[in-house]
mmCIF file of C-alpha atoms in Angstrom:
data_model
loop_
_atom_site.group_PDB
_atom_site.id
_atom_site.type_symbol
_atom_site.label_atom_id
_atom_site.label_comp_id
_atom_site.label_asym_id
_atom_site.label_seq_id
_atom_site.Cartn_x
_atom_site.Cartn_y
_atom_site.Cartn_z
ATOM 1 C CA UNK A 1 -9.027 53.555 5.036
ATOM 2 C CA UNK A 2 -11.555 50.733 4.547
ATOM 3 C CA UNK A 3 -10.600 50.471 0.859
ATOM 4 C CA UNK A 4 -6.900 50.243 1.804
ATOM 5 C CA UNK A 5 -7.615 47.483 4.369
ATOM 6 C CA UNK A 6 -9.594 45.517 1.760
ATOM 7 C CA UNK A 7 -6.750 45.831 -0.744
ATOM 8 C CA UNK A 8 -4.213 44.668 1.846
ATOM 9 C CA UNK A 9 -6.431 41.724 2.780
ATOM 10 C CA UNK A 10 -6.875 40.758 -0.878
ATOM 11 C CA UNK A 11 -3.116 40.991 -1.465
ATOM 12 C CA UNK A 12 -2.475 38.737 1.542
ATOM 13 C CA UNK A 13 -4.999 36.138 0.331
ATOM 14 C CA UNK A 14 -3.558 36.214 -3.198
ATOM 15 C CA UNK A 15 -0.055 35.768 -1.778
ATOM 16 C CA UNK A 16 -1.142 32.719 0.195
ATOM 17 C CA UNK A 17 -2.944 31.243 -2.804
ATOM 18 C CA UNK A 18 0.197 31.597 -4.926
ATOM 19 C CA UNK A 19 2.420 29.874 -2.362
ATOM 20 C CA UNK A 20 3.676 26.381 -3.242
ATOM 21 C CA UNK A 21 2.916 23.463 -0.865
ATOM 22 C CA UNK A 22 6.363 23.753 0.787
ATOM 23 C CA UNK A 23 5.344 27.131 2.181
ATOM 24 C CA UNK A 24 2.186 25.898 3.892
ATOM 25 C CA UNK A 25 1.840 27.127 7.460
ATOM 26 C CA UNK A 26 2.730 24.722 10.250
ATOM 27 C CA UNK A 27 -0.247 23.941 12.446
ATOM 28 C CA UNK A 28 -3.479 25.928 12.523
ATOM 29 C CA UNK A 29 -1.994 29.338 13.275
ATOM 30 C CA UNK A 30 -1.414 31.237 10.032
ATOM 31 C CA UNK A 31 1.241 33.328 11.820
ATOM 32 C CA UNK A 32 3.674 30.469 12.377
ATOM 33 C CA UNK A 33 6.613 28.926 10.529
ATOM 34 C CA UNK A 34 6.615 28.571 6.745
ATOM 35 C CA UNK A 35 9.331 27.022 4.582
ATOM 36 C CA UNK A 36 10.613 28.026 1.157
ATOM 37 C CA UNK A 37 13.477 27.247 -1.219
ATOM 38 C CA UNK A 38 13.953 23.725 0.168
ATOM 39 C CA UNK A 39 16.603 21.610 -1.537
ATOM 40 C CA UNK A 40 18.965 18.697 -0.908
ATOM 41 C CA UNK A 41 22.481 18.721 -2.333
ATOM 42 C CA UNK A 42 23.005 15.727 -4.615
ATOM 43 C CA UNK A 43 25.658 13.638 -2.822
ATOM 44 C CA UNK A 44 28.271 11.409 -4.476
ATOM 45 C CA UNK A 45 26.820 7.989 -5.422
ATOM 46 C CA UNK A 46 28.158 6.015 -2.425
ATOM 47 C CA UNK A 47 27.622 8.739 0.201
ATOM 48 C CA UNK A 48 25.834 7.806 3.422
ATOM 49 C CA UNK A 49 24.699 11.401 4.040
ATOM 50 C CA UNK A 50 23.145 14.332 2.200
ATOM 51 C CA UNK A 51 22.668 17.953 3.267
ATOM 52 C CA UNK A 52 19.308 19.730 3.181
ATOM 53 C CA UNK A 53 18.760 23.474 3.039
ATOM 54 C CA UNK A 54 15.663 25.620 3.514
ATOM 55 C CA UNK A 55 14.490 29.121 4.473
ATOM 56 C CA UNK A 56 12.304 29.113 7.609
ATOM 57 C CA UNK A 57 10.097 32.187 7.988
ATOM 58 C CA UNK A 58 8.745 32.555 11.524
ATOM 59 C CA UNK A 59 5.721 34.844 11.453
ATOM 60 C CA UNK A 60 4.653 33.936 14.982
ATOM 61 C CA UNK A 61 6.147 33.822 18.462
ATOM 62 C CA UNK A 62 9.704 32.628 19.066
ATOM 63 C CA UNK A 63 9.944 28.940 18.264
ATOM 64 C CA UNK A 64 12.589 26.267 17.731
ATOM 65 C CA UNK A 65 13.167 23.587 15.105
ATOM 66 C CA UNK A 66 13.695 20.585 17.384
ATOM 67 C CA UNK A 67 13.708 17.595 15.026
ATOM 68 C CA UNK A 68 13.321 16.422 11.454
ATOM 69 C CA UNK A 69 12.618 13.092 9.786
ATOM 70 C CA UNK A 70 12.396 11.730 6.253
ATOM 71 C CA UNK A 71 10.968 8.336 5.239
ATOM 72 C CA UNK A 72 13.864 7.510 2.900
ATOM 73 C CA UNK A 73 16.550 8.060 5.554
ATOM 74 C CA UNK A 74 17.525 6.332 8.783
ATOM 75 C CA UNK A 75 18.004 9.619 10.614
ATOM 76 C CA UNK A 76 17.891 13.392 10.098
ATOM 77 C CA UNK A 77 19.867 15.750 12.336
ATOM 78 C CA UNK A 78 19.989 19.525 12.643
ATOM 79 C CA UNK A 79 23.569 20.760 12.226
ATOM 80 C CA UNK A 80 25.632 23.949 12.228
ATOM 81 C CA UNK A 81 29.024 24.723 10.763
ATOM 82 C CA UNK A 82 31.419 26.532 13.103
ATOM 83 C CA UNK A 83 35.019 27.605 13.055
ATOM 84 C CA UNK A 84 37.367 25.759 15.416
ATOM 85 C CA UNK A 85 40.567 27.757 15.116
ATOM 86 C CA UNK A 86 41.158 27.762 11.381
ATOM 87 C CA UNK A 87 39.164 24.602 10.709
ATOM 88 C CA UNK A 88 35.467 24.547 9.778
ATOM 89 C CA UNK A 89 33.654 21.830 11.778
ATOM 90 C CA UNK A 90 30.153 20.422 11.649
ATOM 91 C CA UNK A 91 28.257 20.197 14.915
ATOM 92 C CA UNK A 92 24.912 18.561 15.695
ATOM 93 C CA UNK A 93 22.401 20.796 17.499
ATOM 94 C CA UNK A 94 20.714 18.383 19.954
ATOM 95 C CA UNK A 95 18.624 21.218 21.433
ATOM 96 C CA UNK A 96 17.465 22.312 17.990
ATOM 97 C CA UNK A 97 17.674 25.596 16.132
ATOM 98 C CA UNK A 98 16.137 28.802 17.538
ATOM 99 C CA UNK A 99 13.650 30.549 15.258
ATOM 100 C CA UNK A 100 13.262 34.136 16.508
ATOM 101 C CA UNK A 101 9.833 35.741 16.216
ATOM 102 C CA UNK A 102 9.280 37.587 12.966
ATOM 103 C CA UNK A 103 12.618 36.496 11.476
ATOM 104 C CA UNK A 104 13.912 34.316 8.651
ATOM 105 C CA UNK A 105 16.376 31.594 9.615
ATOM 106 C CA UNK A 106 18.380 30.299 6.661
ATOM 107 C CA UNK A 107 19.674 26.754 6.479
ATOM 108 C CA UNK A 108 22.256 27.013 3.701
ATOM 109 C CA UNK A 109 25.670 25.756 2.642
ATOM 110 C CA UNK A 110 28.376 26.699 5.142
ATOM 111 C CA UNK A 111 25.874 27.347 7.944
ATOM 112 C CA UNK A 112 22.870 25.664 9.492
ATOM 113 C CA UNK A 113 21.633 22.608 7.593
ATOM 114 C CA UNK A 114 19.844 19.293 7.900
ATOM 115 C CA UNK A 115 22.009 16.175 7.725
ATOM 116 C CA UNK A 116 20.009 13.381 6.081
ATOM 117 C CA UNK A 117 21.760 10.153 7.094
ATOM 118 C CA UNK A 118 21.655 6.521 5.987
ATOM 119 C CA UNK A 119 19.676 6.848 2.740
ATOM 120 C CA UNK A 120 17.681 3.746 1.842
ATOM 121 C CA UNK A 121 18.452 4.305 -1.860
ATOM 122 C CA UNK A 122 20.633 6.675 -3.896
ATOM 123 C CA UNK A 123 19.233 10.135 -4.606
ATOM 124 C CA UNK A 124 18.705 11.424 -8.129
ATOM 125 C CA UNK A 125 18.678 15.013 -9.338
ATOM 126 C CA UNK A 126 15.106 16.315 -9.590
ATOM 127 C CA UNK A 127 13.780 13.822 -7.028
ATOM 128 C CA UNK A 128 11.612 15.140 -4.186
ATOM 129 C CA UNK A 129 12.416 14.204 -0.595
ATOM 130 C CA UNK A 130 9.609 14.652 1.933
ATOM 131 C CA UNK A 131 11.043 16.001 5.189
ATOM 132 C CA UNK A 132 8.908 16.474 8.293
ATOM 133 C CA UNK A 133 10.087 19.418 10.397
ATOM 134 C CA UNK A 134 9.074 19.341 14.065
ATOM 135 C CA UNK A 135 8.858 22.543 16.112
ATOM 136 C CA UNK A 136 8.980 23.105 19.877
ATOM 137 C CA UNK A 137 5.426 24.411 19.973
ATOM 138 C CA UNK A 138 4.191 21.017 18.774
ATOM 139 C CA UNK A 139 3.614 21.994 15.161
ATOM 140 C CA UNK A 140 4.972 19.788 12.385
ATOM 141 C CA UNK A 141 5.532 20.896 8.809
ATOM 142 C CA UNK A 142 5.955 18.493 5.878
ATOM 143 C CA UNK A 143 8.227 20.049 3.250
ATOM 144 C CA UNK A 144 9.144 18.752 -0.218
ATOM 145 C CA UNK A 145 12.896 19.203 -0.723
ATOM 146 C CA UNK A 146 14.120 18.994 -4.333
ATOM 147 C CA UNK A 147 17.401 17.179 -5.002
ATOM 148 C CA UNK A 148 19.754 19.489 -6.921
ATOM 149 C CA UNK A 149 23.364 19.524 -8.037
ATOM 150 C CA UNK A 150 26.045 20.772 -5.628
ATOM 151 C CA UNK A 151 25.406 24.442 -6.364
ATOM 152 C CA UNK A 152 21.682 24.239 -5.713
ATOM 153 C CA UNK A 153 20.805 24.131 -9.400
ATOM 154 C CA UNK A 154 17.964 26.403 -10.462
ATOM 155 C CA UNK A 155 17.219 27.420 -6.859
ATOM 156 C CA UNK A 156 20.510 29.341 -6.727
ATOM 157 C CA UNK A 157 19.086 31.651 -9.372
ATOM 158 C CA UNK A 158 16.185 32.467 -7.054
ATOM 159 C CA UNK A 159 18.131 33.423 -3.962
ATOM 160 C CA UNK A 160 18.811 30.052 -2.313
ATOM 161 C CA UNK A 161 22.423 31.094 -1.727
ATOM 162 C CA UNK A 162 21.717 34.559 -0.286
#
């Protein structure tokens, strides 16, 4: 039993050591929200908005993504896509996005996403955009989003479009 617990502990530590910076835990509690597979869809050259997608893994108590910001943009909003009759509409979520305890919440094309508005300069494929995610429990998480082509580029090969 002790040997099994040691092996599990070692596996957990190795898993954390192998995690990229975008999956760093928010705040001091290791059982909180982590982010993975963060990307921004490359918008057309003159676009005033871009969409950001990410997987949010909540390993702690129920939480809520309440805000986001990015230095290269005038504003970042949390949005959802919803059907209105037979028309798909985008809707801002002013109260944020619930993150149930122990669950993964996916921000992906056709669903929840971040709307990065009023870019200060055009985005380029491969560029990194630093987005600061703010949670209801006071934690903030800086995440590096990679700018990719409209299909998510290489990330789509690793499950970004699950």
